[in-house]
Amino acid sequence: MHSFGYRANALLTFGLSILALMCAMASISDNLNHPSPTAQVQVLNINWFQKQPNGNDEVSMTLNISADLQSLFTWNTKQVFVFLAAEYETPKNSLNQISLWDAIITSKEQAKFWIHTSNKYRFIDQGSNLKGKEFNLTMHWHVMPKTGKMFANKLIMSGHRLPEKFR
Amino acid sequence: MGWIGETVDSIKSIQIRQVLTQAVSLGMIVTSALIIWKALMCITGSESPVVVVLSGSMEPGFKRGDILFLHMSNDPIRAGEIVVFNVDGREIPIVHRVIKVHERQDTGEVDILTKGDNNYGDDRLLYAHGQLWLQRHHIMGRAVGFLPYVGWVTIIMTEKPIIKYILIGALGLLVITSKD
């Protein structure tokens, strides 16, 4: 009854269940945080705007992104993945989401930033619908916890418009 | 001399009973594990509700040996979500983030492009030859939760099969020799 094996087993089971409970509680504690991040994005310049040989429109732009995501960080936050996506509708597609820029933020100190950049991923349409197209720039963030449930949210900045002519 | 025969019989019968109970309890363990796995499959709607991260392409978010809980619902797939997908001609599913989505107006079908957070370029090089987009049927599920390190058990067992056999042997021995 009180052999070494039984004691080891009981200890292991107890230790593992305590660990599991702590992980669950850390994940639940994230719900107590009500973040209020802010972000501003400006399209500073359309670098070029043309039709590819295969018929798809492509645009390159310079962006100025500033954001304060510090309130997303809790003690259970491992990293915040933040990205800026262009979102628009075309006759063919009910939704187009194209990531233009992203970053991995691993500490609260880095979570307040501003950056001046051209789009990191290519902004290519499926087809030729981008002339004069109105689009939203949406800042998305995905919070990865040290353990437990991941969560995400976004901030939509509407009212951006592409030029009427290729350049 | 009658009592010797009786004791031999009783010992024999006891051993058979013991063996039977042990077999039944072992069967219970195996079936309950199976029940839990199948129940998880039903709840999450994913063929494999739990996956182990095998590569470092999503670091520092997911490291090798972390486990992910998957969920497969009818919700549309959107940029930024971490999905697990199968590519034709590849056995091992890949866990990467969606960076582009094009959803059809008429059919609701989606074209998806993925990228590993730690990779330099997008995943077109990983897809089948000539494949530009992933479709809905490639997606096995999206990651909703995360538990660190636990997956190392599986990685060690698949890469060092000897350890697996030693472990199974030791457990089997324990079950056979246990008294109650």
Short mmCIF file of N, CA, C and O in Angstrom, two decimals, chain A residues 35-164:
data_model
loop_
_atom_site.label_atom_id
_atom_site.label_comp_id
_atom_site.label_asym_id
_atom_site.label_seq_id
_atom_site.Cartn_x
_atom_site.Cartn_y
_atom_site.Cartn_z
N PRO A 35 -8.46 45.64 -22.36
CA PRO A 35 -7.50 46.51 -23.03
C PRO A 35 -8.18 47.60 -23.86
O PRO A 35 -9.32 47.46 -24.30
N SER A 36 -7.47 48.70 -24.03
CA SER A 36 -7.99 49.79 -24.87
C SER A 36 -6.86 50.32 -25.76
O SER A 36 -6.34 51.40 -25.52
N PRO A 37 -6.45 49.52 -26.75
CA PRO A 37 -5.35 49.94 -27.61
C PRO A 37 -5.76 51.05 -28.57
O PRO A 37 -6.94 51.18 -28.91
N THR A 38 -4.79 51.81 -29.00
CA THR A 38 -5.07 52.85 -29.99
C THR A 38 -4.10 52.70 -31.16
O THR A 38 -3.00 52.19 -30.99
N ALA A 39 -4.53 53.16 -32.33
CA ALA A 39 -3.66 53.09 -33.50
C ALA A 39 -4.05 54.16 -34.51
O ALA A 39 -5.22 54.50 -34.64
N GLN A 40 -3.04 54.69 -35.18
CA GLN A 40 -3.27 55.61 -36.30
C GLN A 40 -2.41 55.18 -37.48
O GLN A 40 -1.26 54.80 -37.29
N VAL A 41 -2.99 55.24 -38.66
CA VAL A 41 -2.24 54.90 -39.86
C VAL A 41 -2.47 55.97 -40.91
O VAL A 41 -3.60 56.44 -41.10
N GLN A 42 -1.39 56.37 -41.57
CA GLN A 42 -1.48 57.33 -42.67
C GLN A 42 -0.84 56.72 -43.90
O GLN A 42 0.23 56.12 -43.79
N VAL A 43 -1.49 56.88 -45.03
CA VAL A 43 -0.85 56.51 -46.29
C VAL A 43 -0.11 57.76 -46.77
O VAL A 43 -0.71 58.76 -47.15
N LEU A 44 1.23 57.71 -46.69
CA LEU A 44 2.02 58.90 -47.01
C LEU A 44 2.20 59.06 -48.51
O LEU A 44 2.21 60.17 -49.01
N ASN A 45 2.37 57.93 -49.21
CA ASN A 45 2.67 58.03 -50.63
C ASN A 45 2.27 56.74 -51.34
O ASN A 45 2.38 55.67 -50.78
N ILE A 46 1.79 56.89 -52.58
CA ILE A 46 1.62 55.73 -53.45
C ILE A 46 2.90 55.64 -54.28
O ILE A 46 3.12 56.48 -55.15
N ASN A 47 3.75 54.68 -54.00
CA ASN A 47 5.06 54.60 -54.67
C ASN A 47 4.89 54.27 -56.15
O ASN A 47 5.51 54.88 -56.99
N TRP A 48 4.08 53.28 -56.42
CA TRP A 48 3.73 52.98 -57.80
C TRP A 48 2.45 52.16 -57.80
O TRP A 48 2.06 51.57 -56.79
N PHE A 49 1.79 52.16 -58.96
CA PHE A 49 0.45 51.58 -59.05
C PHE A 49 0.28 51.13 -60.49
O PHE A 49 0.30 51.95 -61.40
N GLN A 50 0.21 49.83 -60.73
CA GLN A 50 0.18 49.37 -62.12
C GLN A 50 -0.50 48.02 -62.24
O GLN A 50 -0.82 47.38 -61.24
N LYS A 51 -0.68 47.63 -63.51
CA LYS A 51 -1.27 46.32 -63.78
C LYS A 51 -0.15 45.35 -64.12
O LYS A 51 0.73 45.66 -64.93
N GLN A 52 -0.16 44.17 -63.48
CA GLN A 52 0.84 43.15 -63.78
C GLN A 52 0.55 42.55 -65.15
O GLN A 52 -0.58 42.62 -65.63
N PRO A 53 1.56 41.90 -65.79
CA PRO A 53 1.32 41.26 -67.09
C PRO A 53 0.16 40.25 -67.05
O PRO A 53 -0.54 40.06 -68.04
N ASN A 54 -0.08 39.60 -65.90
CA ASN A 54 -1.17 38.62 -65.82
C ASN A 54 -2.54 39.25 -65.56
O ASN A 54 -3.53 38.55 -65.38
N GLY A 55 -2.59 40.59 -65.52
CA GLY A 55 -3.88 41.26 -65.42
C GLY A 55 -4.29 41.69 -64.01
O GLY A 55 -5.33 42.32 -63.84
N ASN A 56 -3.50 41.35 -62.99
CA ASN A 56 -3.85 41.75 -61.63
C ASN A 56 -3.23 43.11 -61.30
O ASN A 56 -2.08 43.37 -61.65
N ASP A 57 -4.00 43.94 -60.62
CA ASP A 57 -3.47 45.24 -60.21
C ASP A 57 -2.54 45.08 -59.01
O ASP A 57 -2.79 44.27 -58.12
N GLU A 58 -1.49 45.87 -59.00
CA GLU A 58 -0.61 45.87 -57.83
C GLU A 58 -0.26 47.30 -57.46
O GLU A 58 -0.02 48.13 -58.33
N VAL A 59 -0.23 47.54 -56.15
CA VAL A 59 0.10 48.89 -55.69
C VAL A 59 1.16 48.79 -54.59
O VAL A 59 1.20 47.83 -53.83
N SER A 60 2.04 49.75 -54.55
CA SER A 60 3.03 49.84 -53.48
C SER A 60 2.86 51.18 -52.79
O SER A 60 2.73 52.21 -53.46
N MET A 61 2.82 51.18 -51.48
CA MET A 61 2.59 52.44 -50.76
C MET A 61 3.51 52.58 -49.57
O MET A 61 4.07 51.62 -49.07
N THR A 62 3.67 53.83 -49.15
CA THR A 62 4.44 54.11 -47.94
C THR A 62 3.47 54.45 -46.82
O THR A 62 2.56 55.25 -47.01
N LEU A 63 3.67 53.81 -45.69
CA LEU A 63 2.73 53.94 -44.57
C LEU A 63 3.44 54.52 -43.36
O LEU A 63 4.63 54.30 -43.14
N ASN A 64 2.67 55.25 -42.58
CA ASN A 64 3.15 55.69 -41.28
C ASN A 64 2.20 55.11 -40.24
O ASN A 64 1.03 55.44 -40.20
N ILE A 65 2.72 54.20 -39.42
CA ILE A 65 1.88 53.48 -38.47
C ILE A 65 2.31 53.86 -37.06
O ILE A 65 3.50 53.78 -36.74
N SER A 66 1.38 54.27 -36.25
CA SER A 66 1.71 54.48 -34.83
C SER A 66 0.63 53.81 -34.00
O SER A 66 -0.55 53.82 -34.36
N ALA A 67 1.05 53.19 -32.91
CA ALA A 67 0.10 52.44 -32.10
C ALA A 67 0.57 52.36 -30.67
O ALA A 67 1.76 52.45 -30.39
N ASP A 68 -0.38 52.21 -29.79
CA ASP A 68 -0.09 52.00 -28.37
C ASP A 68 -0.85 50.76 -27.94
O ASP A 68 -2.06 50.80 -27.71
N LEU A 69 -0.13 49.63 -27.86
CA LEU A 69 -0.77 48.36 -27.51
C LEU A 69 -0.39 47.89 -26.11
O LEU A 69 -0.55 46.72 -25.77
N GLN A 70 0.10 48.83 -25.30
CA GLN A 70 0.63 48.42 -23.99
C GLN A 70 -0.43 47.79 -23.10
O GLN A 70 -0.14 46.92 -22.29
N SER A 71 -1.69 48.22 -23.28
CA SER A 71 -2.72 47.70 -22.38
C SER A 71 -3.06 46.25 -22.68
O SER A 71 -3.78 45.61 -21.92
N LEU A 72 -2.55 45.70 -23.80
CA LEU A 72 -2.82 44.29 -24.10
C LEU A 72 -1.98 43.35 -23.25
O LEU A 72 -2.29 42.18 -23.10
N PHE A 73 -0.89 43.87 -22.70
CA PHE A 73 0.04 42.99 -22.00
C PHE A 73 -0.40 42.71 -20.58
O PHE A 73 -0.71 43.62 -19.82
N THR A 74 -0.48 41.43 -20.24
CA THR A 74 -0.71 41.02 -18.85
C THR A 74 0.44 40.08 -18.47
O THR A 74 1.34 39.84 -19.27
N TRP A 75 0.39 39.56 -17.26
CA TRP A 75 1.48 38.68 -16.84
C TRP A 75 1.47 37.35 -17.58
O TRP A 75 2.44 36.62 -17.55
N ASN A 76 0.37 37.03 -18.28
CA ASN A 76 0.30 35.77 -19.03
C ASN A 76 0.50 36.00 -20.53
O ASN A 76 0.16 35.15 -21.34
N THR A 77 1.04 37.16 -20.91
CA THR A 77 1.20 37.44 -22.34
C THR A 77 2.61 37.12 -22.78
O THR A 77 3.58 37.65 -22.25
N LYS A 78 2.72 36.24 -23.77
CA LYS A 78 4.04 35.92 -24.29
C LYS A 78 4.40 36.89 -25.41
O LYS A 78 5.50 37.41 -25.45
N GLN A 79 3.47 37.12 -26.30
CA GLN A 79 3.74 38.05 -27.39
C GLN A 79 2.43 38.56 -27.97
O GLN A 79 1.38 37.94 -27.81
N VAL A 80 2.53 39.68 -28.64
CA VAL A 80 1.40 40.19 -29.40
C VAL A 80 1.83 40.23 -30.86
O VAL A 80 2.87 40.79 -31.19
N PHE A 81 1.03 39.60 -31.70
CA PHE A 81 1.29 39.65 -33.13
C PHE A 81 0.37 40.71 -33.70
O PHE A 81 -0.85 40.60 -33.60
N VAL A 82 0.95 41.75 -34.28
CA VAL A 82 0.13 42.86 -34.78
C VAL A 82 0.34 42.96 -36.28
O VAL A 82 1.46 42.78 -36.77
N PHE A 83 -0.75 43.16 -37.01
CA PHE A 83 -0.59 43.37 -38.45
C PHE A 83 -1.62 44.34 -38.98
O PHE A 83 -2.69 44.53 -38.40
N LEU A 84 -1.25 44.97 -40.09
CA LEU A 84 -2.11 45.94 -40.73
C LEU A 84 -2.58 45.33 -42.04
O LEU A 84 -1.76 44.93 -42.86
N ALA A 85 -3.89 45.25 -42.22
CA ALA A 85 -4.42 44.63 -43.43
C ALA A 85 -5.26 45.63 -44.20
O ALA A 85 -5.99 46.43 -43.61
N ALA A 86 -5.14 45.58 -45.53
CA ALA A 86 -6.05 46.34 -46.39
C ALA A 86 -7.26 45.45 -46.65
O ALA A 86 -7.11 44.28 -47.01
N GLU A 87 -8.46 45.99 -46.44
CA GLU A 87 -9.68 45.20 -46.62
C GLU A 87 -10.63 45.95 -47.54
O GLU A 87 -10.89 47.13 -47.34
N TYR A 88 -11.12 45.26 -48.58
CA TYR A 88 -12.01 45.92 -49.52
C TYR A 88 -12.87 44.87 -50.21
O TYR A 88 -12.61 43.67 -50.10
N GLU A 89 -13.90 45.35 -50.89
CA GLU A 89 -14.82 44.46 -51.58
C GLU A 89 -14.72 44.73 -53.07
O GLU A 89 -14.52 45.86 -53.49
N THR A 90 -14.81 43.67 -53.87
CA THR A 90 -14.82 43.82 -55.32
C THR A 90 -16.04 43.07 -55.87
O THR A 90 -16.65 42.28 -55.14
N PRO A 91 -16.39 43.31 -57.13
CA PRO A 91 -17.54 42.58 -57.69
C PRO A 91 -17.37 41.07 -57.59
O PRO A 91 -18.34 40.34 -57.40
N LYS A 92 -16.13 40.58 -57.72
CA LYS A 92 -15.90 39.14 -57.68
C LYS A 92 -15.82 38.61 -56.25
O LYS A 92 -16.34 37.54 -55.94
N ASN A 93 -15.17 39.37 -55.38
CA ASN A 93 -14.92 38.89 -54.02
C ASN A 93 -15.66 39.73 -52.99
O ASN A 93 -15.58 40.96 -53.00
N SER A 94 -16.36 39.04 -52.08
CA SER A 94 -17.08 39.77 -51.04
C SER A 94 -16.12 40.32 -49.99
O SER A 94 -16.45 41.26 -49.28
N LEU A 95 -14.96 39.70 -49.88
CA LEU A 95 -13.96 40.22 -48.94
C LEU A 95 -12.57 39.92 -49.46
O LEU A 95 -12.27 38.81 -49.87
N ASN A 96 -11.74 40.94 -49.47
CA ASN A 96 -10.31 40.75 -49.74
C ASN A 96 -9.57 41.29 -48.53
O ASN A 96 -9.79 42.42 -48.12
N GLN A 97 -8.72 40.47 -47.95
CA GLN A 97 -7.89 40.90 -46.83
C GLN A 97 -6.45 40.69 -47.24
O GLN A 97 -6.05 39.56 -47.55
N ILE A 98 -5.68 41.74 -47.26
CA ILE A 98 -4.29 41.62 -47.65
C ILE A 98 -3.43 42.23 -46.57
O ILE A 98 -3.51 43.43 -46.29
N SER A 99 -2.62 41.39 -45.95
CA SER A 99 -1.72 41.88 -44.92
C SER A 99 -0.63 42.73 -45.58
O SER A 99 -0.01 42.31 -46.55
N LEU A 100 -0.43 43.94 -45.06
CA LEU A 100 0.57 44.83 -45.65
C LEU A 100 1.83 44.90 -44.81
O LEU A 100 2.93 45.10 -45.31
N TRP A 101 1.67 44.74 -43.51
CA TRP A 101 2.80 44.89 -42.60
C TRP A 101 2.47 44.12 -41.34
O TRP A 101 1.31 44.05 -40.94
N ASP A 102 3.47 43.50 -40.73
CA ASP A 102 3.22 42.87 -39.44
C ASP A 102 4.45 42.96 -38.54
O ASP A 102 5.54 43.30 -39.00
N ALA A 103 4.24 42.68 -37.27
CA ALA A 103 5.35 42.71 -36.31
C ALA A 103 5.00 41.83 -35.13
O ALA A 103 3.83 41.62 -34.81
N ILE A 104 6.05 41.33 -34.49
CA ILE A 104 5.89 40.54 -33.27
C ILE A 104 6.41 41.39 -32.12
O ILE A 104 7.56 41.85 -32.15
N ILE A 105 5.56 41.62 -31.15
CA ILE A 105 5.94 42.44 -30.00
C ILE A 105 6.03 41.53 -28.79
O ILE A 105 5.06 40.86 -28.44
N THR A 106 7.21 41.49 -28.18
CA THR A 106 7.40 40.53 -27.09
C THR A 106 7.41 41.19 -25.72
O THR A 106 7.44 40.48 -24.72
N SER A 107 7.44 42.52 -25.65
CA SER A 107 7.43 43.12 -24.32
C SER A 107 6.60 44.40 -24.33
O SER A 107 6.36 45.00 -25.38
N LYS A 108 6.18 44.77 -23.14
CA LYS A 108 5.32 45.94 -23.00
C LYS A 108 6.02 47.21 -23.46
O LYS A 108 5.39 48.13 -23.98
N GLU A 109 7.35 47.25 -23.26
CA GLU A 109 8.09 48.47 -23.62
C GLU A 109 8.05 48.71 -25.13
O GLU A 109 8.07 49.85 -25.57
N GLN A 110 8.03 47.61 -25.90
CA GLN A 110 8.02 47.77 -27.35
C GLN A 110 6.62 48.03 -27.90
O GLN A 110 6.46 48.24 -29.11
N ALA A 111 5.61 47.99 -27.02
CA ALA A 111 4.23 47.99 -27.51
C ALA A 111 3.74 49.39 -27.87
O ALA A 111 2.64 49.53 -28.39
N LYS A 112 4.54 50.43 -27.59
CA LYS A 112 4.18 51.77 -28.02
C LYS A 112 5.21 52.19 -29.05
O LYS A 112 6.38 52.32 -28.73
N PHE A 113 4.78 52.33 -30.30
CA PHE A 113 5.77 52.50 -31.35
C PHE A 113 5.19 53.33 -32.49
O PHE A 113 3.98 53.51 -32.60
N TRP A 114 6.07 53.83 -33.30
CA TRP A 114 5.63 54.33 -34.61
C TRP A 114 6.66 53.93 -35.63
O TRP A 114 7.85 53.81 -35.34
N ILE A 115 6.20 53.67 -36.83
CA ILE A 115 7.08 53.15 -37.87
C ILE A 115 6.69 53.74 -39.21
O ILE A 115 5.52 53.98 -39.49
N HIS A 116 7.73 53.97 -40.00
CA HIS A 116 7.59 54.56 -41.32
C HIS A 116 8.05 53.49 -42.29
O HIS A 116 9.22 53.13 -42.28
N THR A 117 7.16 52.92 -43.09
CA THR A 117 7.55 51.75 -43.88
C THR A 117 6.74 51.66 -45.17
O THR A 117 5.63 52.18 -45.25
N SER A 118 7.33 51.01 -46.17
CA SER A 118 6.52 50.65 -47.33
C SER A 118 5.96 49.25 -47.07
O SER A 118 6.42 48.54 -46.17
N ASN A 119 4.94 48.86 -47.85
CA ASN A 119 4.27 47.60 -47.51
C ASN A 119 5.22 46.40 -47.62
O ASN A 119 5.95 46.26 -48.59
N LYS A 120 5.19 45.56 -46.58
CA LYS A 120 6.10 44.42 -46.45
C LYS A 120 5.67 43.29 -47.39
O LYS A 120 6.49 42.59 -47.95
N TYR A 121 4.37 43.08 -47.52
CA TYR A 121 3.84 42.06 -48.42
C TYR A 121 3.19 42.76 -49.60
O TYR A 121 2.70 43.87 -49.48
N ARG A 122 3.18 42.09 -50.76
CA ARG A 122 2.69 42.73 -51.97
C ARG A 122 1.17 42.90 -51.91
O ARG A 122 0.45 42.01 -51.50
N PHE A 123 0.75 44.07 -52.30
CA PHE A 123 -0.67 44.41 -52.34
C PHE A 123 -1.13 44.14 -53.77
O PHE A 123 -1.01 44.97 -54.65
N ILE A 124 -1.62 42.91 -54.02
CA ILE A 124 -2.06 42.50 -55.35
C ILE A 124 -3.53 42.12 -55.28
O ILE A 124 -3.94 41.36 -54.41
N ASP A 125 -4.30 42.63 -56.20
CA ASP A 125 -5.72 42.28 -56.25
C ASP A 125 -5.89 41.00 -57.07
O ASP A 125 -5.02 40.62 -57.85
N GLN A 126 -7.02 40.32 -56.87
CA GLN A 126 -7.37 39.21 -57.76
C GLN A 126 -8.21 39.80 -58.89
O GLN A 126 -9.42 39.83 -58.82
N GLY A 127 -7.53 40.30 -59.91
CA GLY A 127 -8.25 40.97 -60.98
C GLY A 127 -7.78 42.42 -61.07
O GLY A 127 -6.72 42.77 -60.56
N SER A 128 -8.58 43.24 -61.74
CA SER A 128 -8.18 44.62 -61.96
C SER A 128 -9.27 45.56 -61.44
O SER A 128 -10.04 46.12 -62.20
N ASN A 129 -9.32 45.69 -60.11
CA ASN A 129 -10.39 46.49 -59.50
C ASN A 129 -9.87 47.62 -58.63
O ASN A 129 -10.65 48.22 -57.91
N LEU A 130 -8.58 47.87 -58.64
CA LEU A 130 -8.04 48.75 -57.60
C LEU A 130 -8.13 50.23 -57.93
O LEU A 130 -7.99 51.06 -57.05
N LYS A 131 -8.38 50.61 -59.21
CA LYS A 131 -8.42 52.03 -59.56
C LYS A 131 -9.56 52.72 -58.82
O LYS A 131 -10.72 52.34 -58.97
N GLY A 132 -9.20 53.75 -58.05
CA GLY A 132 -10.21 54.51 -57.31
C GLY A 132 -10.91 53.73 -56.22
O GLY A 132 -11.94 54.14 -55.72
N LYS A 133 -10.35 52.57 -55.86
CA LYS A 133 -11.01 51.68 -54.88
C LYS A 133 -10.90 52.25 -53.47
O LYS A 133 -9.85 52.71 -53.04
N GLU A 134 -12.02 52.23 -52.77
CA GLU A 134 -12.01 52.64 -51.38
C GLU A 134 -11.70 51.42 -50.53
O GLU A 134 -12.23 50.34 -50.78
N PHE A 135 -10.81 51.58 -49.57
CA PHE A 135 -10.46 50.42 -48.74
C PHE A 135 -10.28 50.82 -47.28
O PHE A 135 -10.04 51.99 -46.96
N ASN A 136 -10.43 49.82 -46.41
CA ASN A 136 -10.18 50.01 -44.99
C ASN A 136 -8.78 49.55 -44.65
O ASN A 136 -8.30 48.55 -45.19
N LEU A 137 -8.13 50.27 -43.77
CA LEU A 137 -6.88 49.75 -43.18
C LEU A 137 -7.23 49.30 -41.78
O LEU A 137 -7.71 50.09 -40.97
N THR A 138 -7.06 48.02 -41.53
CA THR A 138 -7.47 47.46 -40.24
C THR A 138 -6.25 46.98 -39.48
O THR A 138 -5.45 46.20 -40.01
N MET A 139 -6.14 47.46 -38.26
CA MET A 139 -5.07 46.98 -37.39
C MET A 139 -5.61 45.81 -36.59
O MET A 139 -6.55 45.95 -35.82
N HIS A 140 -5.01 44.64 -36.80
CA HIS A 140 -5.41 43.43 -36.07
C HIS A 140 -4.33 43.10 -35.05
O HIS A 140 -3.15 43.25 -35.34
N TRP A 141 -4.73 42.61 -33.89
CA TRP A 141 -3.74 42.07 -32.98
C TRP A 141 -4.18 40.73 -32.44
O TRP A 141 -5.35 40.51 -32.15
N HIS A 142 -3.23 39.80 -32.38
CA HIS A 142 -3.47 38.46 -31.86
C HIS A 142 -2.55 38.25 -30.67
O HIS A 142 -1.34 38.31 -30.81
N VAL A 143 -3.16 38.05 -29.51
CA VAL A 143 -2.38 37.91 -28.29
C VAL A 143 -2.11 36.44 -28.04
O VAL A 143 -3.03 35.63 -27.97
N MET A 144 -0.82 36.10 -27.94
CA MET A 144 -0.44 34.73 -27.61
C MET A 144 -0.07 34.67 -26.15
O MET A 144 0.85 35.36 -25.71
N PRO A 145 -0.78 33.85 -25.38
CA PRO A 145 -0.51 33.76 -23.95
C PRO A 145 0.69 32.86 -23.66
O PRO A 145 1.14 32.12 -24.55
N LYS A 146 1.21 32.95 -22.45
CA LYS A 146 2.23 31.98 -22.05
C LYS A 146 1.60 30.60 -21.99
O LYS A 146 2.23 29.60 -22.28
N THR A 147 0.33 30.56 -21.59
CA THR A 147 -0.42 29.31 -21.64
C THR A 147 -1.91 29.63 -21.73
O THR A 147 -2.34 30.65 -21.22
N GLY A 148 -2.66 28.79 -22.41
CA GLY A 148 -4.11 28.95 -22.42
C GLY A 148 -4.65 29.51 -23.72
O GLY A 148 -4.08 29.32 -24.79
N LYS A 149 -5.77 30.23 -23.59
CA LYS A 149 -6.54 30.64 -24.75
C LYS A 149 -5.92 31.87 -25.43
O LYS A 149 -5.49 32.81 -24.78
N MET A 150 -5.91 31.83 -26.77
CA MET A 150 -5.44 32.99 -27.52
C MET A 150 -6.63 33.90 -27.81
O MET A 150 -7.75 33.42 -27.94
N PHE A 151 -6.39 35.19 -27.90
CA PHE A 151 -7.50 36.05 -28.30
C PHE A 151 -7.02 37.16 -29.23
O PHE A 151 -5.83 37.44 -29.33
N ALA A 152 -7.99 37.73 -29.92
CA ALA A 152 -7.66 38.68 -30.99
C ALA A 152 -8.71 39.76 -31.05
O ALA A 152 -9.84 39.59 -30.58
N ASN A 153 -8.33 40.90 -31.60
CA ASN A 153 -9.28 41.98 -31.84
C ASN A 153 -8.73 42.88 -32.93
O ASN A 153 -7.63 42.64 -33.43
N LYS A 154 -9.50 43.89 -33.30
CA LYS A 154 -9.05 44.75 -34.40
C LYS A 154 -9.60 46.16 -34.25
O LYS A 154 -10.51 46.41 -33.47
N LEU A 155 -8.99 47.05 -35.02
CA LEU A 155 -9.39 48.44 -35.04
C LEU A 155 -9.48 48.84 -36.51
O LEU A 155 -8.50 48.77 -37.23
N ILE A 156 -10.68 49.22 -36.95
CA ILE A 156 -10.88 49.51 -38.37
C ILE A 156 -10.71 51.00 -38.62
O ILE A 156 -11.30 51.82 -37.93
N MET A 157 -9.87 51.33 -39.59
CA MET A 157 -9.70 52.73 -40.00
C MET A 157 -10.15 52.84 -41.44
O MET A 157 -9.47 52.37 -42.36
N SER A 158 -11.31 53.42 -41.65
CA SER A 158 -11.91 53.41 -42.98
C SER A 158 -11.60 54.71 -43.72
O SER A 158 -10.98 55.62 -43.17
N GLY A 159 -12.05 54.76 -44.97
CA GLY A 159 -11.98 56.01 -45.71
C GLY A 159 -10.68 56.25 -46.45
O GLY A 159 -10.32 57.38 -46.72
N HIS A 160 -9.96 55.19 -46.79
CA HIS A 160 -8.77 55.36 -47.63
C HIS A 160 -9.17 55.05 -49.08
O HIS A 160 -10.00 54.21 -49.32
N ARG A 161 -8.51 55.74 -50.00
CA ARG A 161 -8.88 55.55 -51.40
C ARG A 161 -7.63 55.50 -52.27
O ARG A 161 -6.70 56.28 -52.08
N LEU A 162 -7.63 54.56 -53.23
CA LEU A 162 -6.51 54.47 -54.16
C LEU A 162 -6.71 55.46 -55.31
O LEU A 162 -7.84 55.82 -55.60
N PRO A 163 -5.62 55.87 -55.97
CA PRO A 163 -5.75 56.84 -57.06
C PRO A 163 -6.54 56.29 -58.24
O PRO A 163 -6.67 55.08 -58.42
N GLU A 164 -7.07 57.23 -59.06
CA GLU A 164 -7.88 56.84 -60.21
C GLU A 164 -7.04 56.36 -61.38
O GLU A 164 -7.56 55.76 -62.31
#
